[in-house]
XYZ file of C-alpha atoms in Angstrom:
556
model
C 76.415 49.830 71.644
C 78.072 48.031 68.685
C 80.780 45.640 69.755
C 83.446 47.603 67.871
C 82.665 50.795 69.810
C 82.482 48.884 73.066
C 85.941 47.425 72.519
C 87.331 50.841 71.660
C 85.993 52.308 74.884
C 87.661 49.774 77.170
C 91.069 51.484 77.328
C 89.643 55.007 77.259
C 86.577 55.134 79.452
C 87.643 52.174 81.574
C 90.870 53.909 82.541
C 89.115 57.219 83.245
C 86.533 55.653 85.536
C 89.167 53.686 87.438
C 91.321 56.772 87.927
C 88.640 59.293 88.867
C 86.282 56.984 90.796
C 88.772 56.402 93.609
C 89.756 52.862 92.651
C 92.831 54.122 90.800
C 94.819 52.017 93.211
C 94.629 49.422 90.468
C 97.007 51.664 88.496
C 99.777 51.547 91.145
C 102.664 50.275 89.131
C 102.287 51.299 85.484
C 100.481 54.094 83.704
C 100.766 56.356 80.640
C 103.780 58.639 80.749
C 104.763 61.990 79.221
C 102.930 65.326 78.885
C 103.240 68.247 76.495
C 99.647 69.340 75.927
C 97.215 70.908 78.379
C 93.478 70.553 79.037
C 92.811 73.948 77.431
C 94.924 73.143 74.376
C 93.252 69.777 73.841
C 89.779 71.271 74.315
C 90.348 73.641 71.400
C 89.906 70.736 68.960
C 86.961 69.185 70.812
C 83.558 70.130 69.315
C 81.481 72.578 71.336
C 78.624 70.094 71.730
C 80.772 67.844 73.935
C 78.873 66.971 77.095
C 81.906 66.434 79.283
C 85.620 65.767 79.054
C 88.290 63.970 81.050
C 91.942 64.942 80.829
C 94.509 62.299 81.805
C 97.936 63.628 82.681
C 100.677 61.308 81.435
C 103.555 62.960 83.269
C 105.917 60.200 84.541
C 106.712 61.607 88.015
C 103.021 61.866 88.891
C 102.346 58.218 88.120
C 105.629 56.987 89.537
C 104.615 58.545 92.860
C 102.104 55.712 93.181
C 104.900 53.168 93.292
C 105.699 54.123 96.884
C 102.431 52.516 97.999
C 101.162 48.955 98.185
C 102.033 45.660 99.822
C 104.261 43.199 97.904
C 101.258 40.928 97.396
C 99.192 43.775 95.942
C 102.021 44.870 93.652
C 102.477 41.340 92.313
C 98.754 40.985 91.651
C 98.556 44.382 89.969
C 101.625 43.749 87.826
C 100.045 40.524 86.585
C 96.689 42.182 85.947
C 98.197 45.162 84.131
C 100.261 42.852 81.978
C 97.111 41.035 80.890
C 95.317 44.337 80.235
C 98.173 45.759 78.174
C 98.402 42.560 76.159
C 94.690 42.668 75.440
C 94.645 46.351 74.508
C 97.525 45.917 72.094
C 95.755 42.971 70.486
C 98.647 40.561 70.958
C 100.760 42.648 68.570
C 104.495 43.166 68.856
C 103.881 46.768 69.931
C 105.186 47.679 73.364
C 103.664 50.580 75.242
C 106.927 51.420 77.014
C 109.007 51.294 73.826
C 106.633 52.394 71.070
C 104.055 54.693 72.700
C 105.435 56.146 75.919
C 108.263 58.172 74.275
C 105.917 60.348 72.203
C 102.520 60.477 73.901
C 101.380 63.659 75.630
C 98.262 64.263 77.713
C 95.014 62.530 76.698
C 91.583 64.170 76.636
C 88.523 61.920 76.435
C 85.461 63.836 75.267
C 81.880 62.561 75.383
C 79.848 63.767 72.395
C 76.152 63.369 71.570
C 75.415 60.294 69.428
C 75.437 60.470 65.661
C 71.995 61.132 64.135
C 70.346 57.988 62.726
C 70.741 57.211 59.043
C 67.592 57.317 56.863
C 67.223 53.528 57.185
C 67.279 53.891 60.962
C 64.655 56.658 61.138
C 61.386 55.990 62.959
C 62.110 52.447 64.178
C 59.194 50.581 65.836
C 60.940 50.827 69.215
C 63.486 53.559 69.871
C 66.553 51.759 71.281
C 68.872 53.405 73.819
C 71.626 55.397 72.128
C 75.262 55.597 73.095
C 77.275 58.836 73.123
C 80.231 59.193 70.820
C 83.730 59.158 72.239
C 86.609 61.280 70.964
C 90.198 60.944 72.147
C 92.611 63.837 71.705
C 96.180 62.632 72.248
C 98.973 65.161 72.498
C 102.215 64.513 70.595
C 105.354 65.505 72.476
C 107.879 63.816 70.157
C 106.993 63.937 66.478
C 109.805 61.632 65.355
C 108.879 58.835 67.740
C 105.221 59.280 66.818
C 106.130 58.801 63.149
C 108.118 55.676 63.979
C 105.111 54.299 65.824
C 102.806 55.045 62.881
C 105.126 53.226 60.501
C 105.320 50.235 62.843
C 101.539 50.209 63.159
C 101.161 50.058 59.398
C 103.373 46.981 59.348
C 101.193 45.010 61.736
C 99.529 41.896 60.384
C 95.747 41.535 60.393
C 95.285 45.325 60.291
C 93.342 46.747 57.342
C 94.076 50.404 56.602
C 91.993 52.722 54.426
C 92.828 56.397 53.885
C 90.454 59.196 52.885
C 90.262 62.984 53.160
C 87.898 65.390 54.837
C 88.364 69.139 54.371
C 92.008 68.637 53.515
C 92.804 66.387 56.492
C 93.671 62.736 56.071
C 91.480 60.235 57.948
C 93.009 56.817 58.503
C 90.469 54.062 59.106
C 91.954 50.916 60.620
C 90.191 47.644 61.223
C 91.579 44.827 63.303
C 89.602 41.749 64.286
C 86.354 43.525 63.454
C 87.138 46.661 65.458
C 87.263 49.990 63.619
C 89.139 53.115 64.661
C 89.290 56.450 62.822
C 92.486 58.440 63.269
C 93.519 61.955 62.256
C 96.813 63.762 62.860
C 96.289 67.511 63.284
C 99.263 69.772 62.611
C 101.608 67.076 63.954
C 100.494 68.163 67.429
C 97.432 66.057 68.180
C 96.115 62.655 67.232
C 92.334 62.269 67.109
C 90.882 58.796 67.633
C 87.259 57.683 67.616
C 85.207 54.566 66.864
C 82.858 56.669 64.694
C 83.968 58.654 61.650
C 81.581 61.516 62.405
C 83.364 62.222 65.695
C 86.695 62.917 63.995
C 84.952 64.895 61.242
C 83.368 67.153 63.869
C 86.782 67.612 65.466
C 88.243 68.587 62.081
C 85.409 71.117 61.672
C 86.386 72.527 65.058
C 90.052 72.687 64.075
C 89.028 74.551 60.915
C 87.229 77.272 62.867
C 83.918 76.033 64.251
C 83.218 76.642 67.940
C 85.088 74.415 70.347
C 84.538 72.997 73.820
C 87.122 75.506 75.074
C 85.165 78.435 73.630
C 81.938 77.632 75.501
C 80.955 80.077 78.222
C 82.848 79.419 81.434
C 84.743 76.407 80.098
C 88.057 78.148 79.544
C 88.091 79.205 83.175
C 87.443 75.752 84.641
C 89.922 74.153 82.233
C 92.621 76.607 83.259
C 91.932 76.453 87.003
C 91.057 72.790 87.234
C 91.261 71.350 90.739
C 94.290 71.909 92.907
C 95.738 68.461 93.629
C 99.391 67.492 93.825
C 100.712 65.244 91.051
C 97.445 65.396 89.134
C 96.552 62.153 87.360
C 93.217 63.104 85.836
C 90.616 65.867 85.815
C 86.957 65.726 84.788
C 85.029 68.716 83.478
C 81.229 69.057 83.312
C 80.643 72.716 82.362
C 76.857 72.393 82.017
C 75.912 69.808 84.612
C 72.128 69.885 84.260
C 72.210 69.658 80.462
C 74.737 66.810 80.562
C 72.672 64.721 82.977
C 69.501 65.470 81.033
C 71.018 64.392 77.708
C 72.682 61.254 79.096
C 69.410 60.252 80.761
C 67.530 60.798 77.514
C 70.019 58.571 75.686
C 69.535 55.706 78.144
C 65.741 56.096 78.385
C 64.473 57.783 75.190
C 60.814 57.403 76.144
C 61.204 58.736 79.685
C 61.948 62.402 80.219
C 63.123 63.777 83.537
C 60.264 65.345 85.517
C 60.318 69.147 85.887
C 61.036 68.872 89.627
C 64.184 66.848 88.964
C 65.347 69.297 86.318
C 64.929 72.132 88.795
C 67.080 70.241 91.302
C 69.745 69.628 88.653
C 69.792 73.301 87.721
C 71.044 74.135 91.193
C 74.397 72.883 89.910
C 76.023 74.931 87.181
C 79.284 73.058 86.673
C 81.405 70.332 88.237
C 85.171 69.869 88.105
C 86.900 66.903 89.732
C 90.562 66.029 89.970
C 92.558 63.154 91.390
C 96.214 63.255 92.347
C 98.726 61.392 94.454
C 100.599 62.793 97.433
C 102.305 61.472 100.550
C 98.948 60.386 101.977
C 97.754 58.378 98.993
C 95.184 59.101 96.298
C 93.334 62.387 96.796
C 90.131 63.332 94.973
C 88.804 66.886 95.034
C 85.574 68.123 93.499
C 84.465 71.736 93.049
C 80.764 72.312 92.387
C 79.621 75.723 91.117
C 76.074 76.333 92.371
C 73.326 78.772 91.466
C 72.927 80.746 94.707
C 69.359 81.677 93.769
C 68.306 78.016 93.527
C 70.537 76.461 96.166
C 68.359 75.843 99.241
C 70.963 74.002 101.277
C 72.280 76.010 104.221
C 75.839 74.940 104.944
C 77.138 74.895 108.504
C 80.627 74.081 109.708
C 81.111 71.562 112.505
C 83.531 71.986 115.418
C 84.382 68.229 115.189
C 84.341 67.984 118.990
C 81.910 65.085 118.841
C 84.547 62.788 117.319
C 86.217 62.656 120.731
C 83.095 61.041 122.226
C 83.833 57.814 120.328
C 86.399 55.176 121.340
C 89.385 54.374 119.121
C 87.715 51.037 118.226
C 85.309 53.035 116.015
C 86.008 51.910 112.443
C 83.335 53.878 110.574
C 82.006 57.345 111.325
C 79.765 59.993 109.784
C 79.528 63.443 111.381
C 77.645 66.590 110.538
C 75.681 69.544 111.854
C 72.007 70.279 112.529
C 69.959 67.303 111.326
C 66.815 69.290 112.070
C 67.625 71.925 109.445
C 68.395 69.229 106.852
C 65.092 67.526 107.689
C 63.184 70.773 107.250
C 64.842 71.342 103.867
C 63.961 67.795 102.796
C 60.336 68.202 103.872
C 60.076 71.473 101.971
C 61.524 69.989 98.793
C 59.448 66.801 99.114
C 56.353 68.890 98.419
C 57.400 68.884 94.759
C 57.682 65.057 94.705
C 54.382 63.247 95.411
C 56.086 59.947 96.269
C 58.437 61.591 98.802
C 55.644 63.684 100.270
C 53.551 60.553 100.700
C 56.463 58.779 102.404
C 56.918 61.645 104.869
C 53.221 61.671 105.729
C 53.177 57.887 106.199
C 56.195 58.007 108.518
C 54.578 60.764 110.562
C 51.286 58.882 110.813
C 52.768 55.505 111.721
C 54.982 56.924 114.481
C 52.107 58.912 115.917
C 49.747 55.954 115.865
C 52.117 53.262 117.148
C 54.208 55.205 119.679
C 52.550 58.609 120.111
C 55.750 60.184 118.759
C 55.693 63.352 116.681
C 58.364 62.841 114.009
C 59.058 66.545 113.589
C 58.879 67.663 117.239
C 59.964 64.586 119.213
C 62.644 63.251 116.859
C 64.147 66.009 114.747
C 63.447 69.319 116.484
C 66.083 68.877 119.219
C 68.787 67.553 116.836
C 70.084 71.071 116.206
C 73.786 70.671 117.046
C 76.674 68.517 115.932
C 75.918 64.818 115.444
C 77.736 61.587 114.663
C 76.884 58.009 113.710
C 79.600 55.442 114.336
C 80.240 51.696 114.066
C 82.347 50.336 116.926
C 84.175 46.998 117.134
C 83.046 44.719 119.961
C 83.149 41.004 120.691
C 81.258 41.187 123.986
C 77.790 39.866 124.711
C 75.435 39.401 121.803
C 77.648 41.659 119.658
C 80.161 38.781 119.472
C 77.963 37.278 116.748
C 78.442 40.252 114.427
C 81.682 41.795 115.728
C 80.454 45.368 116.111
C 77.732 47.672 117.372
C 76.727 51.246 116.635
C 76.006 54.564 118.289
C 74.391 57.945 117.635
C 75.707 60.966 119.520
C 73.923 64.330 119.421
C 74.654 67.804 120.739
C 71.445 69.686 121.472
C 70.288 72.982 122.924
C 66.884 71.500 123.808
C 67.583 68.866 126.457
C 64.027 68.990 127.795
C 62.469 67.822 124.507
C 65.176 65.184 124.022
C 64.587 63.749 127.503
C 60.835 63.597 126.862
C 61.492 61.687 123.639
C 63.743 59.125 125.324
C 61.085 58.620 128.014
C 58.585 57.764 125.260
C 61.088 55.362 123.706
C 61.668 53.687 127.080
C 57.926 53.223 127.502
C 57.739 51.697 124.034
C 60.583 49.274 124.916
C 58.702 48.159 128.056
C 55.673 47.337 125.911
C 57.953 45.068 123.849
C 58.790 43.056 127.006
C 62.284 44.534 127.335
C 63.651 45.225 130.790
C 64.378 48.942 131.099
C 66.947 49.459 133.854
C 69.230 52.199 135.150
C 72.975 51.718 135.444
C 75.862 53.930 136.528
C 78.822 53.895 134.130
C 81.752 56.256 134.576
C 79.688 58.364 136.964
C 76.917 58.766 134.390
C 73.345 57.529 134.732
C 72.716 55.214 131.777
C 69.451 53.550 130.722
C 69.617 50.054 129.199
C 67.053 47.965 127.357
C 67.981 44.497 128.507
C 67.231 41.071 127.047
C 67.273 38.176 129.547
C 70.428 36.056 129.306
C 71.885 38.282 126.553
C 72.555 41.666 128.116
C 71.665 45.144 126.930
C 70.209 45.549 123.455
C 70.302 49.361 123.666
C 71.896 51.910 125.994
C 71.342 55.650 126.128
C 72.248 58.527 128.388
C 73.750 61.995 128.763
C 77.511 62.464 128.430
C 77.291 66.093 129.570
C 74.660 68.802 129.832
C 74.176 69.067 126.052
C 75.339 65.713 124.620
C 73.257 62.532 124.494
C 74.033 59.121 123.000
C 71.984 56.156 121.824
C 73.987 52.936 121.387
C 73.149 49.605 119.804
C 74.741 47.075 122.141
C 75.445 47.522 125.822
C 79.241 47.153 125.412
C 79.269 50.054 122.957
C 77.286 52.187 125.380
C 79.761 51.351 128.148
C 82.749 52.266 125.964
C 81.226 55.654 125.096
C 80.089 56.461 128.646
C 83.190 55.199 130.462
C 85.879 56.781 128.255
C 88.653 54.686 129.801
C 90.495 54.032 126.552
C 91.889 56.240 123.825
C 89.409 58.508 122.029
C 88.981 58.223 118.277
C 90.291 61.708 117.511
C 93.605 60.752 119.167
C 94.053 57.469 117.293
C 96.877 57.302 114.753
C 94.661 55.921 111.996
C 92.009 58.636 112.319
C 94.628 61.387 112.387
C 96.428 59.913 109.357
C 93.257 59.492 107.296
C 91.533 62.791 108.145
C 94.319 65.071 109.366
C 95.136 66.517 105.944
C 91.510 67.107 104.877
C 90.304 70.689 104.556
C 89.213 72.570 107.675
C 86.801 73.981 108.649
C 84.314 71.583 107.113
C 80.765 70.334 107.382
C 81.687 66.961 108.874
C 83.557 63.746 108.123
C 83.040 60.343 106.604
C 85.743 58.050 107.991
C 86.526 54.389 107.376
C 89.318 52.339 108.972
C 90.042 49.819 106.233
C 92.040 47.371 108.379
C 89.144 46.885 110.801
C 86.608 46.875 107.979
C 88.581 44.248 106.058
C 88.776 42.058 109.170
C 84.993 42.150 109.494
C 84.457 41.557 105.773
C 86.841 38.595 105.858
C 85.070 37.208 108.913
C 81.660 37.447 107.291
C 82.929 36.126 103.948
C 84.484 33.104 105.665
C 80.982 31.949 106.563
C 80.192 31.720 102.878
C 82.628 32.289 100.038
C 86.050 33.615 101.140
C 87.416 36.753 99.538
C 89.634 36.083 96.510
C 93.359 36.787 96.997
C 93.170 39.723 94.572
C 90.587 41.530 96.711
C 92.453 40.772 99.921
C 95.700 42.070 98.402
C 94.145 45.360 97.323
C 92.254 45.944 100.586
C 95.385 45.255 102.627
C 97.111 48.138 100.823
C 94.499 50.680 101.956
C 94.778 52.252 105.400
C 91.461 54.060 105.299
C 89.105 56.468 103.584
C 88.336 60.019 104.633
C 85.808 62.397 103.045
C 84.714 65.900 103.937
C 82.704 68.731 102.386
C 82.830 72.481 102.823
C 81.153 75.486 101.264
C 83.045 78.794 101.338
C 79.990 80.627 99.973
C 76.463 80.012 98.701
C 77.703 79.473 95.125
C 80.471 76.931 95.792
C 80.630 73.471 97.332
C 83.865 71.514 97.672
C 84.391 67.834 98.401
C 87.718 66.236 99.304
C 88.402 62.514 99.612
C 91.628 60.791 100.639
C 92.171 57.119 99.920
C 94.944 56.663 102.465
C 97.427 54.054 101.206
C 100.072 52.106 103.046
C 103.633 52.638 101.915
C 105.463 49.683 100.444
C 108.179 48.302 102.702
C 110.834 49.329 100.190
C 109.925 53.022 100.679
């Protein structure tokens, strides 16, 4: 990408990625303000060949809601960082965002367009270089007078070269500052178009004059109007033709490498994707709605009762839960038949397990994993776990205890062949099997928690905590309830992360090498945790919700 386009994209695409990717915590204290336009209105001047669009809401109350979160250290660091960013984006001019831009700016739509076709001199190069998509910004004007004042002030800036021209009766203003070019058009005193390439604004003018728009594409008007239901929406992303967008963006990055037909078929399972991020009393919340083709969607969604969470102690700082691993494995095996490398990997795994341990991967491992399951990381400073600070555990509900018991017997026999001491132990009235290392304690522990629930723990202390259940269970801990309590139910399982415990471990590990910088520590200390869940109300819809749970500032 030319340096001028790259510089132009920093404020636009950089901001969108930060906001929608979940790291929008960096935008705690300041953000664009004001909103008069709408996603549908802005999309009416975006060309129909746009691959995707992001709409950033600049309504002050939505962004100001973020100010209730963050530690004083984090706020100081972010204020300093944002000041440097604003100074850089305004090119050290005497233009102030708060004074000169905020009073008139409405919502901002960032559209990704296909790249401009090569000029005759660029045709048939020896090596086809990767191409970059064009970027078009559509900025709503909520106060025409203040917008005019800003334009006049901009013209008075030093080191800015301005050249005016016309295209189909609309004035295009080309500005160049320190080698960076921007093309600007004001449409009907309602929208400002900005782009680093002239063709992008010309295509938008064509759209304004009557050519088909992004909003007029099939199904787009509906997703623009509905969006994603989040409180105090900060940004929304729209991909109305998911498969085509991914295919075109991949072709731009790797012109000589087309996606294989199997991958295209997988992509076509997804018709469209809409994502939105907002801020509420819990923190930053991201929701994604995926519209699927029910004829191509092979995934069979199942809700989980979430009972298995209570099998873990409150010291669990990371957890993944779900339902019916066996069915997911069968789906993967079926789909792997279309991918030679995956099929080969499955066959190798089957063969190696059979040869080395006489274990049938399908029957002995996956067949009995037909209920709810969970994988968790649990804090522990006992025994050999003191070196790393945590251990792990799998917990499975099954309706086929007989097969599961036979599998664990085979695993015990394999452990004995590795010179481990396999011993029985009673913990909390339960018969537990441990694989013990002399002078170090149990490497692994496994056993039955009830008639249908079995666990397999890495680290004897973790096994004891799960089997004994003397302390508080995870589902009753304040952090787990705060991070996951507001997520949609029923659902297909959770991803949970306790950021305080995770940060402690990261800091501990980093101290052995290079300590974390103060900026990272300040940001991490403002996050309570992360919770993610997925549900599917029908075969044609999948929904994901993520909460970045933030700590309130002491002043709130």
